[in-house]
């Protein structure tokens, strides 16, 4: 028995060491530096909570929070609706099911940056071209250059790419549902809609929870989609918090200040995830 | 439990050996000295490759790797935080250069004979970026640039436009182009930084030279001193096209090369890109005449490429040898010819006819510097200017510029 324990420890420890070296230790360093005026290099002094106070007074940071939440909430909802329906479709008895599953998973394998540049090309050249040809006013200019609409483009890219992974999770969830339940429902004369609301949705609820939490967390940390499409512009309209932390921290020489921002943001994400888990788990079927 | 501790120690030693292994690798196996040349310009990659090839042929024991990543300044600062600076850096003379020099990570060229080979006015310009607190010459100016109005010669001739020398003439020229159904200025404002050539061009001749200094001491404000500049920016953007904010730099270069737009406000660095898109286009340049008085219109010029050597590099001698090779007149000539740039090396002049309109500025020294190089980098001025050009609210914009500046320097 004792021997077996060592075997398990041996499996866990390398991962633990790597995780600590590359993740926990830098994170602790970041927290430490958030109490200093460190620029990323050179000398530094302790400044207490000054950086934290400044984050709350920084309108640029606040508007980044505003944009990030707006984007994350819309994207999370869309991703979950779309991927659940795609998963149901792919789970049913259709032709080329395996091929289609592979096709739908493809976006997840591609690099976000490359996909981003392709989408940028589409938004810049193809869509305005179509808009002009059909005389549709709002399509005839590049929406990436419009501060009120640029975020929609980012949502489209983010959703297109993330649906793949969430579909996969929902497919796993759907395969756990016993087919006999549906047969029983058929005998009772339930329609497709009733079967979805009364059977499928409640039974994949645990997967719904995990998908909501994972998607929300990923979108709150959106970075590469934005770099590829707008670079945070036009103006500062699509500057997400991750982008702001990166830009200010490394380009602007505000390493310590943005570390404080990152610590606050970390706390925000943890709190949101916990709330989501609590609320969503309560409505799962036990 | 004891065994557990042992295991932990073994694992962590393993991990640290692994990490140490990543850090090594300076010397190639064949005994060659490996140097890394870091460049912030994607435009000059081919030129540098050619020069490196030539240098390596002359110095077979030195191997130079060229590194020119996107968002280079950010990458450089990130590497600085890791204490992993490249051996040789070829970077722009801007706020980032000043910051890095102040951090004391560059080799000090003071007393080196290389300094005598470059033009002292640009050495001073670099020194000004570092600030008065730090003595020393931390970089050698190599190539200099010009922030100008590029124009399509054929179109200007067809429209009968005289090259403007003051603001009124420029606006008249824009009006003429507009009435003829041409796009007067081709803007590429989808990318925020492309607003800055216009901003620097306008502000270069209108903002007081000591603005940044006084602003840092709280004695100047954008609201009071940038009103005319903001106003003139709004005038310029009136003469753009329908999709000012939907087109980026790369697409803009191609569009301008293919006959869209009469004027294009950019640096000379855009010219090779435009010619790449259409080698037959006839281009000319002139200084953006933002001042109402012709006499007071200077050309905005700065150090486009400053050469610096890492203070901590293990191969300083070889790195300096490469710098010496670059500063050589013949090499400098090749560089500016291929890059359509101007040289900071004494006695090397840009002869390309495209630059006829601004040659006089270089000869007479009627030059002024980039105003935004003295803004604090953390305020992200380019996005604020881009936002202003979209929303066109002058009061809000100038107030934001003031408050962002104050916020950044007070942190």
GROMACS .gro file of C-alpha atoms in nm, chain A residues 5-169:
model
  165
    5UNK     CA    1   0.161   0.591  -0.261
    6UNK     CA    2   0.515   0.662  -0.375
    7UNK     CA    3   0.424   0.571  -0.728
    8UNK     CA    4   0.142   0.824  -0.722
    9UNK     CA    5   0.363   1.089  -0.569
   10UNK     CA    6   0.617   1.026  -0.839
   11UNK     CA    7   0.353   1.096  -1.097
   12UNK     CA    8   0.241   1.418  -0.936
   13UNK     CA    9   0.567   1.579  -0.828
   14UNK     CA   10   0.723   1.663  -1.168
   15UNK     CA   11   0.405   1.841  -1.267
   16UNK     CA   12   0.398   2.018  -0.933
   17UNK     CA   13   0.756   2.136  -0.968
   18UNK     CA   14   0.703   2.259  -1.322
   19UNK     CA   15   0.377   2.429  -1.227
   20UNK     CA   16   0.539   2.598  -0.932
   21UNK     CA   17   0.845   2.715  -1.128
   22UNK     CA   18   0.662   2.849  -1.427
   23UNK     CA   19   0.332   2.956  -1.279
   24UNK     CA   20   0.309   2.996  -0.904
   25UNK     CA   21   0.650   3.150  -0.851
   26UNK     CA   22   0.609   3.419  -1.123
   27UNK     CA   23   0.259   3.488  -0.992
   28UNK     CA   24   0.394   3.542  -0.641
   29UNK     CA   25   0.665   3.765  -0.787
   30UNK     CA   26   0.397   3.968  -0.964
   31UNK     CA   27   0.203   4.012  -0.642
   32UNK     CA   28   0.522   4.119  -0.467
   33UNK     CA   29   0.611   4.375  -0.734
   34UNK     CA   30   0.260   4.519  -0.729
   35UNK     CA   31   0.353   4.683  -0.399
   36UNK     CA   32   0.660   4.852  -0.550
   37UNK     CA   33   0.733   5.107  -0.821
   38UNK     CA   34   0.932   4.853  -1.026
   39UNK     CA   35   0.948   4.939  -1.398
   40UNK     CA   36   1.041   4.591  -1.513
   41UNK     CA   37   1.413   4.662  -1.474
   42UNK     CA   38   1.640   4.877  -1.265
   43UNK     CA   39   1.592   4.982  -0.905
   44UNK     CA   40   1.267   4.997  -0.710
   45UNK     CA   41   1.110   5.100  -0.381
   46UNK     CA   42   0.806   4.989  -0.187
   47UNK     CA   43   0.503   5.210  -0.239
   48UNK     CA   44   0.237   5.023  -0.041
   49UNK     CA   45  -0.113   5.024  -0.186
   50UNK     CA   46  -0.057   5.326  -0.411
   51UNK     CA   47  -0.075   5.119  -0.730
   52UNK     CA   48  -0.402   4.961  -0.622
   53UNK     CA   49  -0.559   5.297  -0.546
   54UNK     CA   50  -0.445   5.430  -0.884
   55UNK     CA   51  -0.613   5.141  -1.068
   56UNK     CA   52  -0.948   5.247  -0.925
   57UNK     CA   53  -0.888   5.605  -1.038
   58UNK     CA   54  -0.772   5.503  -1.386
   59UNK     CA   55  -1.053   5.565  -1.634
   60UNK     CA   56  -0.863   5.373  -1.901
   61UNK     CA   57  -0.859   5.063  -1.677
   62UNK     CA   58  -1.226   5.106  -1.592
   63UNK     CA   59  -1.327   5.131  -1.955
   64UNK     CA   60  -1.117   4.822  -2.028
   65UNK     CA   61  -1.314   4.639  -1.757
   66UNK     CA   62  -1.635   4.761  -1.914
   67UNK     CA   63  -1.539   4.637  -2.260
   68UNK     CA   64  -1.407   4.305  -2.135
   69UNK     CA   65  -1.724   4.222  -1.943
   70UNK     CA   66  -1.952   4.324  -2.226
   71UNK     CA   67  -1.751   4.111  -2.466
   72UNK     CA   68  -1.718   3.813  -2.231
   73UNK     CA   69  -2.085   3.795  -2.140
   74UNK     CA   70  -2.211   3.819  -2.497
   75UNK     CA   71  -1.952   3.573  -2.624
   76UNK     CA   72  -2.014   3.322  -2.343
   77UNK     CA   73  -2.388   3.318  -2.405
   78UNK     CA   74  -2.351   3.283  -2.782
   79UNK     CA   75  -2.087   3.013  -2.758
   80UNK     CA   76  -2.296   2.805  -2.522
   81UNK     CA   77  -2.615   2.830  -2.727
   82UNK     CA   78  -2.444   2.757  -3.057
   83UNK     CA   79  -2.223   2.477  -2.935
   84UNK     CA   80  -2.506   2.302  -2.753
   85UNK     CA   81  -2.714   2.294  -3.070
   86UNK     CA   82  -2.422   2.185  -3.286
   87UNK     CA   83  -2.349   1.910  -3.034
   88UNK     CA   84  -2.709   1.787  -3.044
   89UNK     CA   85  -2.694   1.784  -3.422
   90UNK     CA   86  -2.367   1.597  -3.430
   91UNK     CA   87  -2.490   1.351  -3.170
   92UNK     CA   88  -2.795   1.248  -3.370
   93UNK     CA   89  -2.793   0.977  -3.630
   94UNK     CA   90  -2.685   1.170  -3.938
   95UNK     CA   91  -2.468   1.083  -4.234
   96UNK     CA   92  -2.095   1.167  -4.221
   97UNK     CA   93  -2.124   1.217  -3.848
   98UNK     CA   94  -1.756   1.148  -3.778
   99UNK     CA   95  -1.635   1.368  -4.067
  100UNK     CA   96  -1.859   1.651  -3.957
  101UNK     CA   97  -1.734   1.623  -3.601
  102UNK     CA   98  -1.378   1.658  -3.729
  103UNK     CA   99  -1.473   1.956  -3.944
  104UNK     CA  100  -1.641   2.133  -3.654
  105UNK     CA  101  -1.338   2.074  -3.435
  106UNK     CA  102  -1.099   2.226  -3.689
  107UNK     CA  103  -1.118   2.592  -3.575
  108UNK     CA  104  -0.987   2.490  -3.235
  109UNK     CA  105  -0.664   2.355  -3.382
  110UNK     CA  106  -0.585   2.670  -3.581
  111UNK     CA  107  -0.382   2.946  -3.423
  112UNK     CA  108  -0.596   3.238  -3.308
  113UNK     CA  109  -0.355   3.489  -3.456
  114UNK     CA  110  -0.368   3.336  -3.803
  115UNK     CA  111  -0.744   3.305  -3.792
  116UNK     CA  112  -0.750   3.663  -3.667
  117UNK     CA  113  -0.557   3.795  -3.963
  118UNK     CA  114  -0.782   3.604  -4.201
  119UNK     CA  115  -1.090   3.755  -4.033
  120UNK     CA  116  -0.927   4.097  -4.050
  121UNK     CA  117  -0.888   4.053  -4.424
  122UNK     CA  118  -1.252   3.946  -4.451
  123UNK     CA  119  -1.374   4.246  -4.252
  124UNK     CA  120  -1.149   4.489  -4.439
  125UNK     CA  121  -1.194   4.373  -4.797
  126UNK     CA  122  -1.462   4.110  -4.850
  127UNK     CA  123  -1.752   4.232  -4.635
  128UNK     CA  124  -1.726   4.598  -4.743
  129UNK     CA  125  -1.708   4.471  -5.100
  130UNK     CA  126  -2.031   4.278  -5.057
  131UNK     CA  127  -2.190   4.572  -4.877
  132UNK     CA  128  -2.103   4.812  -5.156
  133UNK     CA  129  -2.221   4.574  -5.427
  134UNK     CA  130  -2.557   4.527  -5.255
  135UNK     CA  131  -2.583   4.890  -5.136
  136UNK     CA  132  -2.613   4.795  -4.772
  137UNK     CA  133  -2.492   5.097  -4.580
  138UNK     CA  134  -2.368   4.945  -4.253
  139UNK     CA  135  -2.174   4.669  -4.428
  140UNK     CA  136  -1.999   4.892  -4.676
  141UNK     CA  137  -1.727   5.016  -4.438
  142UNK     CA  138  -1.488   4.815  -4.227
  143UNK     CA  139  -1.652   4.760  -3.888
  144UNK     CA  140  -1.306   4.725  -3.732
  145UNK     CA  141  -1.269   5.100  -3.780
  146UNK     CA  142  -1.593   5.184  -3.603
  147UNK     CA  143  -1.557   5.226  -3.226
  148UNK     CA  144  -1.919   5.126  -3.167
  149UNK     CA  145  -1.908   4.809  -3.374
  150UNK     CA  146  -1.550   4.682  -3.357
  151UNK     CA  147  -1.634   4.467  -3.056
  152UNK     CA  148  -1.893   4.278  -3.262
  153UNK     CA  149  -1.615   4.167  -3.497
  154UNK     CA  150  -1.415   4.039  -3.203
  155UNK     CA  151  -1.718   3.851  -3.071
  156UNK     CA  152  -1.767   3.688  -3.413
  157UNK     CA  153  -1.407   3.570  -3.426
  158UNK     CA  154  -1.401   3.454  -3.064
  159UNK     CA  155  -1.729   3.264  -3.095
  160UNK     CA  156  -1.632   3.103  -3.425
  161UNK     CA  157  -1.317   2.970  -3.270
  162UNK     CA  158  -1.441   2.868  -2.925
  163UNK     CA  159  -1.754   2.687  -3.035
  164UNK     CA  160  -1.536   2.394  -3.138
  165UNK     CA  161  -1.408   2.312  -2.794
  166UNK     CA  162  -1.737   2.366  -2.616
  167UNK     CA  163  -1.912   2.147  -2.870
  168UNK     CA  164  -1.668   1.873  -2.783
  169UNK     CA  165  -1.753   1.903  -2.414
   0.00000   0.00000   0.00000
